[in-house]
CSV table of C-alpha atoms and ligand atoms in Angstrom, one decimal:
chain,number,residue,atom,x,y,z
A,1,UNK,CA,-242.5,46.7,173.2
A,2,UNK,CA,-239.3,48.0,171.4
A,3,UNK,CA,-238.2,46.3,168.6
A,4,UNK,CA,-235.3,44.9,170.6
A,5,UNK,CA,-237.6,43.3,172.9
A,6,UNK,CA,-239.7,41.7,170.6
A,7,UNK,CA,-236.6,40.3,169.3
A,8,UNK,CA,-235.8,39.2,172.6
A,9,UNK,CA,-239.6,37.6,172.5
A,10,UNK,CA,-238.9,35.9,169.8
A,11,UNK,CA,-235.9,34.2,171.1
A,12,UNK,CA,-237.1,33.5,174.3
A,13,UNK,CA,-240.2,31.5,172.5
A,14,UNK,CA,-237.8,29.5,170.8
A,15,UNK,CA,-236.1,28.2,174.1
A,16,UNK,CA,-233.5,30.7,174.1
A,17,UNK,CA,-232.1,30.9,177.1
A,18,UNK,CA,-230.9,34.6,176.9
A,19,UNK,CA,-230.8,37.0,174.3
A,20,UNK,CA,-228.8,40.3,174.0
A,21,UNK,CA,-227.8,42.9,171.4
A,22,UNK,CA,-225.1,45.0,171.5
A,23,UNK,CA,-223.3,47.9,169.2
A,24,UNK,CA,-220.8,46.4,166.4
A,25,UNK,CA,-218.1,48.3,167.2
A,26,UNK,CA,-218.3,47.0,171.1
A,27,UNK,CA,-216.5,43.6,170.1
A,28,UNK,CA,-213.6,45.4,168.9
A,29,UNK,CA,-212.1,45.7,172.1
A,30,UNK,CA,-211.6,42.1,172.3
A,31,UNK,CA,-208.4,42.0,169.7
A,32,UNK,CA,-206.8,43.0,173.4
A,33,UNK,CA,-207.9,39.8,174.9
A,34,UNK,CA,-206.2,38.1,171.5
A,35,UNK,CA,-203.2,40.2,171.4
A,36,UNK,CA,-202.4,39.1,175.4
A,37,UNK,CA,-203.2,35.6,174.4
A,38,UNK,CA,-201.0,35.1,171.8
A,39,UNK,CA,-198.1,36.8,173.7
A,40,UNK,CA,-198.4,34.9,176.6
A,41,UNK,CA,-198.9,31.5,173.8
A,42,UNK,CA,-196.7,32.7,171.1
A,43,UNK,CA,-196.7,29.1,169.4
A,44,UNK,CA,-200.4,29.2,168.8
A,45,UNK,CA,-199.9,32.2,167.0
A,46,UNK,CA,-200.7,30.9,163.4
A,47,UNK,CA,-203.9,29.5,164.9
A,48,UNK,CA,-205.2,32.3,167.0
A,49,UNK,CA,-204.5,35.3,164.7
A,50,UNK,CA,-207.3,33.6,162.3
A,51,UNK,CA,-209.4,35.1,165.4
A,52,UNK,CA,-209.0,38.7,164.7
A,53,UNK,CA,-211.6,38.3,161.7
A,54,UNK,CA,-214.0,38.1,164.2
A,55,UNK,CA,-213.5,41.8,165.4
A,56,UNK,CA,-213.7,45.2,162.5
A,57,UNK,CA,-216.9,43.6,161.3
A,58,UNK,CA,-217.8,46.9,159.5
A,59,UNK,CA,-214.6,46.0,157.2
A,60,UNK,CA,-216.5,42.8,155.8
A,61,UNK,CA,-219.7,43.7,156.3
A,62,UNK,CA,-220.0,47.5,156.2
A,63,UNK,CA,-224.0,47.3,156.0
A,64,UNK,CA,-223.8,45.7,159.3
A,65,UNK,CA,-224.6,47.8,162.8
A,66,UNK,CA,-225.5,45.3,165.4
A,67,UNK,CA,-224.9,42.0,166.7
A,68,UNK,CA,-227.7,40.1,168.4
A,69,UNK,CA,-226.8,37.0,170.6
A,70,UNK,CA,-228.5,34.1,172.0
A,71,UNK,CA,-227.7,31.6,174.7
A,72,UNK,CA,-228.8,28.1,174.3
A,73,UNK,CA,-228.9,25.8,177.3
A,74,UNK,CA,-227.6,22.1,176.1
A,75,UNK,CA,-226.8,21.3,179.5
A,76,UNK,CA,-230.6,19.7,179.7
A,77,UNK,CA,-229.9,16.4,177.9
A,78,UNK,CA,-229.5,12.9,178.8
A,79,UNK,CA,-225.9,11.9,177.8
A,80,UNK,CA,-225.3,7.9,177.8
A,81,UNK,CA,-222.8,7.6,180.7
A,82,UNK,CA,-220.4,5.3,179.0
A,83,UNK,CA,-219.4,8.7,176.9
A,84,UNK,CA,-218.8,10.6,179.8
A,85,UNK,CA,-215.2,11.8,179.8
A,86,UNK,CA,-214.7,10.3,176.6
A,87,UNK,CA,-216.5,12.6,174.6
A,88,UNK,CA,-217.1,16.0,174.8
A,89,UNK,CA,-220.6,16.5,176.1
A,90,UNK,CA,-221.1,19.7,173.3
A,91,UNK,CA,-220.3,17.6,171.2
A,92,UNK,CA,-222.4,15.0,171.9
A,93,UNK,CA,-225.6,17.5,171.6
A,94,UNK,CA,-224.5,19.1,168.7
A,95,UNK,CA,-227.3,20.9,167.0
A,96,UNK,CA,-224.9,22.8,164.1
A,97,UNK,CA,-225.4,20.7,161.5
A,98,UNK,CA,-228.0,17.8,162.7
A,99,UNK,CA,-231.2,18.8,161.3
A,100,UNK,CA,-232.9,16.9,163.5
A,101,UNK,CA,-231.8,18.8,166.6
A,102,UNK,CA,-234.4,21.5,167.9
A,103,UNK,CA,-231.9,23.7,168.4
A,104,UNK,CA,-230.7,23.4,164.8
A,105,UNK,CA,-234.2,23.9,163.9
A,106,UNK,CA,-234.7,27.2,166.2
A,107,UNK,CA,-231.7,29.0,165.1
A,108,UNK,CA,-232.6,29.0,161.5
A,109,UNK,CA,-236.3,29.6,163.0
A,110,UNK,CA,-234.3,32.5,165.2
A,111,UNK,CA,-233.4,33.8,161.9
A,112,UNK,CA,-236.5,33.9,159.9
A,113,UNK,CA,-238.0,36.0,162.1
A,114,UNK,CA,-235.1,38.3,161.9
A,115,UNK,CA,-235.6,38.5,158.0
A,116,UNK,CA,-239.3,38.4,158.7
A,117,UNK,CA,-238.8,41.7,160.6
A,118,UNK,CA,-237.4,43.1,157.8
A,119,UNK,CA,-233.9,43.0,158.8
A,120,UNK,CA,-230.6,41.8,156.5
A,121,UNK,CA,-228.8,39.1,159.0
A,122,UNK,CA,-225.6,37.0,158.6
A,123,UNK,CA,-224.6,34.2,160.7
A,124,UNK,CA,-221.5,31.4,160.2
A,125,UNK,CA,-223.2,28.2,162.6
A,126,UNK,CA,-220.1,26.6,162.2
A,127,UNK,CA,-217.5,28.4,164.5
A,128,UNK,CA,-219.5,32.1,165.2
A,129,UNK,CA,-218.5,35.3,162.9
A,130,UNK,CA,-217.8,36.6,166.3
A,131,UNK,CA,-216.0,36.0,169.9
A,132,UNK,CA,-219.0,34.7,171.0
A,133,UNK,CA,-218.2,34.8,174.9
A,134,UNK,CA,-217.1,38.2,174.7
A,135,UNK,CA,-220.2,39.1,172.6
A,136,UNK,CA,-222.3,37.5,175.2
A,137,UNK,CA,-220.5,39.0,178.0
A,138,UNK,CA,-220.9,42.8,176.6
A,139,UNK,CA,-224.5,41.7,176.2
A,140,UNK,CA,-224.5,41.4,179.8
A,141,UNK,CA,-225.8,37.6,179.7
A,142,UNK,CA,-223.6,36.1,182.2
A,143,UNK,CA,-220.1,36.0,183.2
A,144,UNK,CA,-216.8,34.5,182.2
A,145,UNK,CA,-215.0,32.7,184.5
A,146,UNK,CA,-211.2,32.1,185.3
A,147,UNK,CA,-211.8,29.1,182.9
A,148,UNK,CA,-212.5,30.9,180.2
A,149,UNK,CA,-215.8,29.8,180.1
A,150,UNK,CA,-219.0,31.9,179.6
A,151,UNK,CA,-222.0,31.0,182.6
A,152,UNK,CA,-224.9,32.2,182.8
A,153,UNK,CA,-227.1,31.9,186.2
A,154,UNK,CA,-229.2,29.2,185.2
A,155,UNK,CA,-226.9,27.1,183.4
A,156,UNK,CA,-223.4,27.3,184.5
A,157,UNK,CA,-221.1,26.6,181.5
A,158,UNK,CA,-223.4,24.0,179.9
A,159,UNK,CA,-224.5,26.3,177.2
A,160,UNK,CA,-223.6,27.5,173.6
A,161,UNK,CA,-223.3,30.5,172.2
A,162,UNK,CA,-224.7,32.1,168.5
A,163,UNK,CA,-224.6,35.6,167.3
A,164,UNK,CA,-226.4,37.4,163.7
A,165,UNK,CA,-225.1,40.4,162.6
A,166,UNK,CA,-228.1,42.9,161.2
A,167,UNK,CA,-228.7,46.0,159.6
A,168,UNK,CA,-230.3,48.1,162.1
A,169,UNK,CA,-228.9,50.0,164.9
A,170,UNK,CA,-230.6,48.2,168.4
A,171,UNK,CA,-229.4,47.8,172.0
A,172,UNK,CA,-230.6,45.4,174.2
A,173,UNK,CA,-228.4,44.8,177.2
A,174,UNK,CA,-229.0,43.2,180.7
A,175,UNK,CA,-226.8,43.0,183.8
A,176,UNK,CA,-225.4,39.9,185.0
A,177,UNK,CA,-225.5,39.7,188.8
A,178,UNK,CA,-223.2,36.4,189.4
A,179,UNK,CA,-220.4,36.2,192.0
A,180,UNK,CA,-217.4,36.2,190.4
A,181,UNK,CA,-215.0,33.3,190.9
A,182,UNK,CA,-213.2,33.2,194.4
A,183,UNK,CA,-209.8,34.1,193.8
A,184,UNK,CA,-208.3,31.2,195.8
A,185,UNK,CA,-210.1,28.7,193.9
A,186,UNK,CA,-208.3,27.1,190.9
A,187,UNK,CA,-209.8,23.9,190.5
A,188,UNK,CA,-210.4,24.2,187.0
A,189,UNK,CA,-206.9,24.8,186.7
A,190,UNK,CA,-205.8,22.0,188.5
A,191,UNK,CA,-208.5,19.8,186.9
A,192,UNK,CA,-206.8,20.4,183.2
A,193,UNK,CA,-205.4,17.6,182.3
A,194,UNK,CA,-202.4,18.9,179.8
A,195,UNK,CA,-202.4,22.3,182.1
A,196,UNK,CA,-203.2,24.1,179.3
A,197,UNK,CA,-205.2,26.2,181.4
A,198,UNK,CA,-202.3,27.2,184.0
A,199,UNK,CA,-203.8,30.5,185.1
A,200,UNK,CA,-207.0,32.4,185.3
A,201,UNK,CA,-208.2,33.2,181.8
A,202,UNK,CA,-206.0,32.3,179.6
A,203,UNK,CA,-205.1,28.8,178.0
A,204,UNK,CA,-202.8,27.3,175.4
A,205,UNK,CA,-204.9,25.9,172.6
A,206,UNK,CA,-202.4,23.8,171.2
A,207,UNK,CA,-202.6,21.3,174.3
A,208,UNK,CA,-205.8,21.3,175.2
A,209,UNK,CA,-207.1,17.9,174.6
A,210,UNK,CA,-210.7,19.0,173.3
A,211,UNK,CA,-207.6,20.1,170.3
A,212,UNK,CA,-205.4,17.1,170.7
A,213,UNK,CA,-208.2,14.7,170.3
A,214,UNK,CA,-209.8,16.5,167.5
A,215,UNK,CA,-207.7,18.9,165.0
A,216,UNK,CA,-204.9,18.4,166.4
A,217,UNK,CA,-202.0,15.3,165.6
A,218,UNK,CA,-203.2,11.9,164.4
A,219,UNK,CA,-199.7,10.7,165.5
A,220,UNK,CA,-199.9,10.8,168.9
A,221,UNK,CA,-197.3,8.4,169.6
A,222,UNK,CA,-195.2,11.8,168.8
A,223,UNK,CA,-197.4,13.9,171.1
A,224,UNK,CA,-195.9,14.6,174.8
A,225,UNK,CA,-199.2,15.2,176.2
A,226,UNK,CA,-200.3,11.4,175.0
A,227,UNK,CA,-200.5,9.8,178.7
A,228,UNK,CA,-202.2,13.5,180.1
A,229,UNK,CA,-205.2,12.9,177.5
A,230,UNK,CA,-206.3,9.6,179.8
A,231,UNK,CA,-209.5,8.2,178.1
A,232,UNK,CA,-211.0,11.5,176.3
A,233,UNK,CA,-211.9,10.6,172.7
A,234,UNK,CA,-213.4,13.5,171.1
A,235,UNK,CA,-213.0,16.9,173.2
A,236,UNK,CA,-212.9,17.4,177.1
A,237,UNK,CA,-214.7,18.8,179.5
A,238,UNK,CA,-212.4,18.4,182.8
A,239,UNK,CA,-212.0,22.6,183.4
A,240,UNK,CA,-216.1,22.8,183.6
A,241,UNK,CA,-216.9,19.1,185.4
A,242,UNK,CA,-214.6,20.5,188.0
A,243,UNK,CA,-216.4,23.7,188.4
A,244,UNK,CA,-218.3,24.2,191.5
A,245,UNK,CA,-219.7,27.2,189.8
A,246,UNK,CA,-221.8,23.8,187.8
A,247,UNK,CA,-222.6,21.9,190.4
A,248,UNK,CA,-226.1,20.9,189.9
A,249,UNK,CA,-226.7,23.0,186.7
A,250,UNK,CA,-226.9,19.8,184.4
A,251,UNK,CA,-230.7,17.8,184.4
A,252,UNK,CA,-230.9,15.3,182.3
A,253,UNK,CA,-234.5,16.2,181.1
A,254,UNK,CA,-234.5,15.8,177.6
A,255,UNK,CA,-233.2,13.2,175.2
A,256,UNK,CA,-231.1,14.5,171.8
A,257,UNK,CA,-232.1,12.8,168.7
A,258,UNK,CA,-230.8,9.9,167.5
A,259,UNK,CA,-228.2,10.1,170.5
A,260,UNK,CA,-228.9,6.7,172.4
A,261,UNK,CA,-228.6,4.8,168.9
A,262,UNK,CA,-225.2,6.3,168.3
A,263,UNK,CA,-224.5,5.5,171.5
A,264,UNK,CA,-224.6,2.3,171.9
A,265,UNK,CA,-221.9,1.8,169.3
A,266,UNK,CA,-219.3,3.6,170.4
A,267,UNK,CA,-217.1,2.5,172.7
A,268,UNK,CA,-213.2,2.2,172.5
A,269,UNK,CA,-213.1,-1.3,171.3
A,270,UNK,CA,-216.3,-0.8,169.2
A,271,UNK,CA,-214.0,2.5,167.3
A,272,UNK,CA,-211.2,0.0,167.0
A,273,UNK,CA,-213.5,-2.4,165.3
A,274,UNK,CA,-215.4,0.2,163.5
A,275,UNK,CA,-215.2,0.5,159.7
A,276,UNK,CA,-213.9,2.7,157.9
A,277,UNK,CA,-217.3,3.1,155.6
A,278,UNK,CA,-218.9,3.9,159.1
A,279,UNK,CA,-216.9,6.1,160.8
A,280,UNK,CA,-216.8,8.6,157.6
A,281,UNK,CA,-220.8,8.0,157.3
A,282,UNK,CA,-221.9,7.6,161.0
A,283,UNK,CA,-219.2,9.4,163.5
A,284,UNK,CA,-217.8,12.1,160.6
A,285,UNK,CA,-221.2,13.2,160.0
A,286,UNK,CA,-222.1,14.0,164.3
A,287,UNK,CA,-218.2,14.3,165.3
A,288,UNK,CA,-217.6,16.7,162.5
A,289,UNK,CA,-213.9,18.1,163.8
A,290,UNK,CA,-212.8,14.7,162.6
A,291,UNK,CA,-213.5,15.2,159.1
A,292,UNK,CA,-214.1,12.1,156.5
A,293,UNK,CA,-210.7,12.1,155.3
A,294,UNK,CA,-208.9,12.2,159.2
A,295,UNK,CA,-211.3,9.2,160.5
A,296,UNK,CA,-208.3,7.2,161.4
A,297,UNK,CA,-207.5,9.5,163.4
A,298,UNK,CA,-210.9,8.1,166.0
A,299,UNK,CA,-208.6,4.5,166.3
A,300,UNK,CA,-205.6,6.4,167.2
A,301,UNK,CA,-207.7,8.0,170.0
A,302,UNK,CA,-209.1,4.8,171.4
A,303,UNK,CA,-205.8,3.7,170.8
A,304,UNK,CA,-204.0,6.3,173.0
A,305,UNK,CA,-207.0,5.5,175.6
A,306,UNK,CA,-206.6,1.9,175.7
A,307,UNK,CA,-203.1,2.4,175.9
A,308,UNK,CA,-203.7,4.9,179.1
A,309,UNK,CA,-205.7,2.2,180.8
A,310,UNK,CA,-203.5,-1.0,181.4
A,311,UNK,CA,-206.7,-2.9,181.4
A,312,UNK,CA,-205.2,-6.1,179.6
A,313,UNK,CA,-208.9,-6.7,178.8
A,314,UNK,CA,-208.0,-4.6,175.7
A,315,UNK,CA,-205.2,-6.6,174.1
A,316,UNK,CA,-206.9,-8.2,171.6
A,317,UNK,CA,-208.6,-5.3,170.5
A,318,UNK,CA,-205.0,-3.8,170.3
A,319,UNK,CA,-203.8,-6.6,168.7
A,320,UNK,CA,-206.6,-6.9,165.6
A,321,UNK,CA,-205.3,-3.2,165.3
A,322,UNK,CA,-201.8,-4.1,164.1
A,323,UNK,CA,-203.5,-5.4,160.9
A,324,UNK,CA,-205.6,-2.2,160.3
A,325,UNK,CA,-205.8,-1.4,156.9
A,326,UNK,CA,-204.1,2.6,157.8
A,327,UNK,CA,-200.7,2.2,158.2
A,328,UNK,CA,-201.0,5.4,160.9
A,329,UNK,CA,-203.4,3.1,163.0
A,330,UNK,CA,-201.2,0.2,162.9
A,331,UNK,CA,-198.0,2.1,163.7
A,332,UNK,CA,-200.3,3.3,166.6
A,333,UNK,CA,-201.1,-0.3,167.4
A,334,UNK,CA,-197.6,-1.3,167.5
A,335,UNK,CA,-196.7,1.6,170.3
A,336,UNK,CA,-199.6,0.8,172.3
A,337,UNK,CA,-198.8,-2.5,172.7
A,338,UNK,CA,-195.1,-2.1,173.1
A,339,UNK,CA,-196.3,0.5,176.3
A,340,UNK,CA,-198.1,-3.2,177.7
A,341,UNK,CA,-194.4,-4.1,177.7
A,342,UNK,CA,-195.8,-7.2,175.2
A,343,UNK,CA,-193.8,-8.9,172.7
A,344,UNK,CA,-193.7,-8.4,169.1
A,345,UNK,CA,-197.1,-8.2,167.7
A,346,UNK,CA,-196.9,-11.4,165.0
A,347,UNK,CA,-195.3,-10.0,162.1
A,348,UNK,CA,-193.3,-6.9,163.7
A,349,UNK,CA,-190.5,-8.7,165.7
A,350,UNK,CA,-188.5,-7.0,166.7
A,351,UNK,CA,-190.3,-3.3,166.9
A,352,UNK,CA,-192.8,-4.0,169.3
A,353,UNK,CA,-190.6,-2.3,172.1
A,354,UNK,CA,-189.9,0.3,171.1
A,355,UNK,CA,-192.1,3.4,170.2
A,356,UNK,CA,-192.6,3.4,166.4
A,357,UNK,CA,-192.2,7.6,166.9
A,358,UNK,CA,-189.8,7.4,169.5
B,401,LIG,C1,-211.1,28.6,169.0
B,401,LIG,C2,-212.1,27.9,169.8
B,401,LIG,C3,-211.7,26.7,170.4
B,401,LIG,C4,-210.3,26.2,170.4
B,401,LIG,C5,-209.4,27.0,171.3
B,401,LIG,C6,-210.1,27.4,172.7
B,401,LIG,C7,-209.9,28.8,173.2
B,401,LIG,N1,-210.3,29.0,174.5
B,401,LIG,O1,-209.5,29.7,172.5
B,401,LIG,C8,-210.5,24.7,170.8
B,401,LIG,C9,-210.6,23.8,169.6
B,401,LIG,C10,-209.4,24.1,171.7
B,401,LIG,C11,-211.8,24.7,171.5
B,401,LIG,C12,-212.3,23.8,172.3
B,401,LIG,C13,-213.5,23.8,173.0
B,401,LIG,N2,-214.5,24.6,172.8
B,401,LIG,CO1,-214.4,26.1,171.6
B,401,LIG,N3,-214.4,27.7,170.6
B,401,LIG,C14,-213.4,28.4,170.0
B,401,LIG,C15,-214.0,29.7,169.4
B,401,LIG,C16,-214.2,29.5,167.9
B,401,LIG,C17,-213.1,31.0,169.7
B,401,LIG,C18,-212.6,31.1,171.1
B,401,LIG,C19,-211.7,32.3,171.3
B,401,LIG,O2,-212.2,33.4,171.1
B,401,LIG,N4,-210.5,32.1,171.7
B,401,LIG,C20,-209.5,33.2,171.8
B,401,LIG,C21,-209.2,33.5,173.3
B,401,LIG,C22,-208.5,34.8,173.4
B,401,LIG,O3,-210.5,33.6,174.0
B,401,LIG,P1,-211.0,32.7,175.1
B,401,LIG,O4,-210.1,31.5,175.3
B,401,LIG,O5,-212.5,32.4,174.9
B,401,LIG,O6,-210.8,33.6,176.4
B,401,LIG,C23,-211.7,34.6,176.8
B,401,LIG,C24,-211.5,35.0,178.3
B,401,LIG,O7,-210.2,34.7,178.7
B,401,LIG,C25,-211.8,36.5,178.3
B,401,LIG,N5,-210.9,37.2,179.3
B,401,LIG,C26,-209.6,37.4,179.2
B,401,LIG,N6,-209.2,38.1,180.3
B,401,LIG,C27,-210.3,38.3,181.1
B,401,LIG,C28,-210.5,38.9,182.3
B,401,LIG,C29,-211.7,39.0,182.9
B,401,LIG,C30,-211.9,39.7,184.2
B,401,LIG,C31,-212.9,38.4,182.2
B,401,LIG,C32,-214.2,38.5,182.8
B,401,LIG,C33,-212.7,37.8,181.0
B,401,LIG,C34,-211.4,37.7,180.4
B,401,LIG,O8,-211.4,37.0,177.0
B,401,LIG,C35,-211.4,35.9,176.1
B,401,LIG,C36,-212.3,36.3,175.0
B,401,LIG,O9,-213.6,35.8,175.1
B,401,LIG,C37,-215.4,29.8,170.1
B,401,LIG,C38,-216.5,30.3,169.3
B,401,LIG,C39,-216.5,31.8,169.0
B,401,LIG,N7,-216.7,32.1,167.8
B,401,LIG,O10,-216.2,32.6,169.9
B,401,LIG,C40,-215.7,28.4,170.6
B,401,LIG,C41,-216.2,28.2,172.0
B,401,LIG,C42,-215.4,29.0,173.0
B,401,LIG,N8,-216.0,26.8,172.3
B,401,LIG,C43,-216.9,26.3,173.1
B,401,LIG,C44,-216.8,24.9,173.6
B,401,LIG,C45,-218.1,24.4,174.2
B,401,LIG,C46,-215.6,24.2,173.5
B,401,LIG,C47,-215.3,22.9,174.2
B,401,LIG,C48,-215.8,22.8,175.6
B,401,LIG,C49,-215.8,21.7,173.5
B,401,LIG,C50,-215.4,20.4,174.2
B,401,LIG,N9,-216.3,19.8,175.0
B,401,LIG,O11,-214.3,19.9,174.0
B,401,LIG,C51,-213.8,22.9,174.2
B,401,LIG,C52,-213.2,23.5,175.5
B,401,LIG,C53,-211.7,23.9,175.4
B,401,LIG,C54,-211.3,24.8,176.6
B,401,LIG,N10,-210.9,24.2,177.7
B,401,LIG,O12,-211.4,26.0,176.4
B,401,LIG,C55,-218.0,27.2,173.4
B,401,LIG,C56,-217.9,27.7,174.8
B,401,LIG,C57,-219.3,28.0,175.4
B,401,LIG,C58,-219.1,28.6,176.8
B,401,LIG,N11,-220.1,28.4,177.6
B,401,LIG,O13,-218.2,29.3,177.1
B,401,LIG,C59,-217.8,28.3,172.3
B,401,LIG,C60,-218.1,29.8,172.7
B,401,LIG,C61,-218.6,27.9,171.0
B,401,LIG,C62,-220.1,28.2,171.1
B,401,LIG,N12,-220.7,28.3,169.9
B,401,LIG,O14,-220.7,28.3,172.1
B,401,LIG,N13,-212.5,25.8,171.1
């Protein structure tokens, strides 16, 4: 066995679903795919050029030759149905920072026996040191499809990506043998709620709603895309669950930890109600693109949700939400409302209809 494929071992015995390495220099190729990007988006500029970091690695890290990438299959675990399509089922399954998540656990695992091996590694957990589907795609460990999505064979979409740079020169490549995607076929495109994705591999970040509903505006009573976001809370998953490339690629066979108790306290009304102590030690914590001092910004969601419903079921929920302590939230509440075509919340004649952002 090479030392490539007893890396691939290793991974593999940690419930890798694939693992890969490839060249450093062989990701360099993909400040292309972030040059067309940001001429076809030029208003995401700001946010995308941050992305060419992930390409000249040698520049940062000039002891590094390789990087190695794994593929981790979340799309194995039971997610409550009330959060389906309102939060993001990644997100849900999140093993980044929860210590209790075996996948957590088998990437720092992952990289022990890197070290073990006698090999100097770097990662970043939190958003890759690399353009993780292009990484994986070079590797040979799938395909990416007109969504932009990487899929592997087994798994569809419904997997994450991870990549270590190291300090030895290794190759371990395999060859993909899925269909591409019939050209004809633009469902996830149609599916997009915002049509950020509008044509086959490429998408605006700045309206996608996984961005809306997490770093993007906590005023959404500003945002033209408010109505387009329907119920989705905390990211989106409309350009995969439309995907016939996933049909039947998600079993629920395994449960994530702690996930059913979380659960069973979120719901839109329950986030409206939810204070503020909890939300920046319970949700910030698991939800971490909403950071502690942007929680708010989770009633504003539920907000805009309730608000895309009609279901008068929600009024007084909407109502106890004009007398939040954040003023954002109760501006929020106000526009809501005044979209029920109610009167004056008590104590705000006279602005209740008209949107407090116009
Ligand atoms: C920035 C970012 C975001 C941003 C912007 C998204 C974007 N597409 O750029 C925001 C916050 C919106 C976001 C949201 C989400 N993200 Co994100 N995100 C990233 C990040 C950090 C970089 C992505 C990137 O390189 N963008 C730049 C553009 C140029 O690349 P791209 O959109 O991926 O497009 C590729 C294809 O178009 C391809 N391409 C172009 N032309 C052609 C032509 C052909 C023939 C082919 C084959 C390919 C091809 O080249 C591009 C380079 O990979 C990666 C992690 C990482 N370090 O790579 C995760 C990552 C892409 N995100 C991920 C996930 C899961 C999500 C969400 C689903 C979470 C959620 N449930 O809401 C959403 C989905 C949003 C969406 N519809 O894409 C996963 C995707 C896993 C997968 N199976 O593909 C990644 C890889 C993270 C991970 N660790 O696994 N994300």
């Amino acid at each position: 066995m090479t030392k490539a494929e007893a890396i691939e071992a290793a991974a593999l015995n940690l419930n890798y679903e694939q693992c890969g390495i490839i060249p450093l220099a062989e990701i360099d190729d993909y400040t292309e795919r972030l040059n067309e990007r940001i001429k076809r988006f030029p208003e995401t500029r700001q946010q995308s050029e941050r992305l060419y970091t992930f390409t000249q690695l040698n520049r940062t890290f000039p002891w590094a030759k390789s990087i190695v990438i794994g593929v981790r299959r979340y799309g194995k675990y039971r997610i409550p149905p009330h959060l389906k399509g309102l939060i993001g089922a990644y997100y849900c399954v999140d093993g980044r920072r929860d210590e209790r998540s075996p996948d957590y656990q088998a990437s720092y695992a992952f990289e022990a026996y890197l070290n073990q091996q006698g090999l100097r590694t770097f990662t970043e957990r939190n958003f890759g040191l690399t353009a993780l589907r292009w990484a994986a795609l070079k590797a040979g460990l799938g395909t990416i499809r007109q969504n932009n999505f990487f899929y592997t064979h087994k798994s569809g979409s419904w997997v994450y990506l991870e990549a270590w740079l190291i300090d030895s020169e290794l190759e371990l490549k395999h060859q993909d043998t899925q269909k591409p995607c019939p050209e004809d076929c633009h469902r996830c495109i149609r599916r997009c709620p915002t049509q950020s994705l509008s044509e086959p591999y490429s998408m605006n970040r700045s309206t996608c709603v996984s961005y809306l509903t997490t770093f993007g505006p906590a005023d959404l009573c500003k945002e033209p895309h408010y109505q387009e976001m329907g119920q989705w809370l905390f990211g989106c998953d409309a350009c995969q669950d439309g995907c016939p490339f996933n049909r039947g690629k998600w079993s629920e066979d395994e449960t994530f930890p702690g996930l059913d108790a979380l659960a069973a306290g979120i719901s839109l009304e329950k986030i409206l109600d939810m204070d503020y102590d909890v939300l920046r030690k319970v949700m910030a914590p698991k939800f971490w693109y909403i950071s502690e001092d942007r929680v708010y910004k989770w009633k504003i969601n539920a907000l805009n949700a309730m608000g895309n419903t009609f279901n008068e079921g929600y009024l007084p929920a909407i109502r106890k939400a004009a007398a939040d302590p954040h003023e954002a939230v109760r501006a929020m509440a106000e526009w809501v409302a005044a979209r029920f075509a109610l009167p004056a919340l008590p104590g705000s004649e006279g602005k209740g209809q008209d949107p407090v952002y116009g």
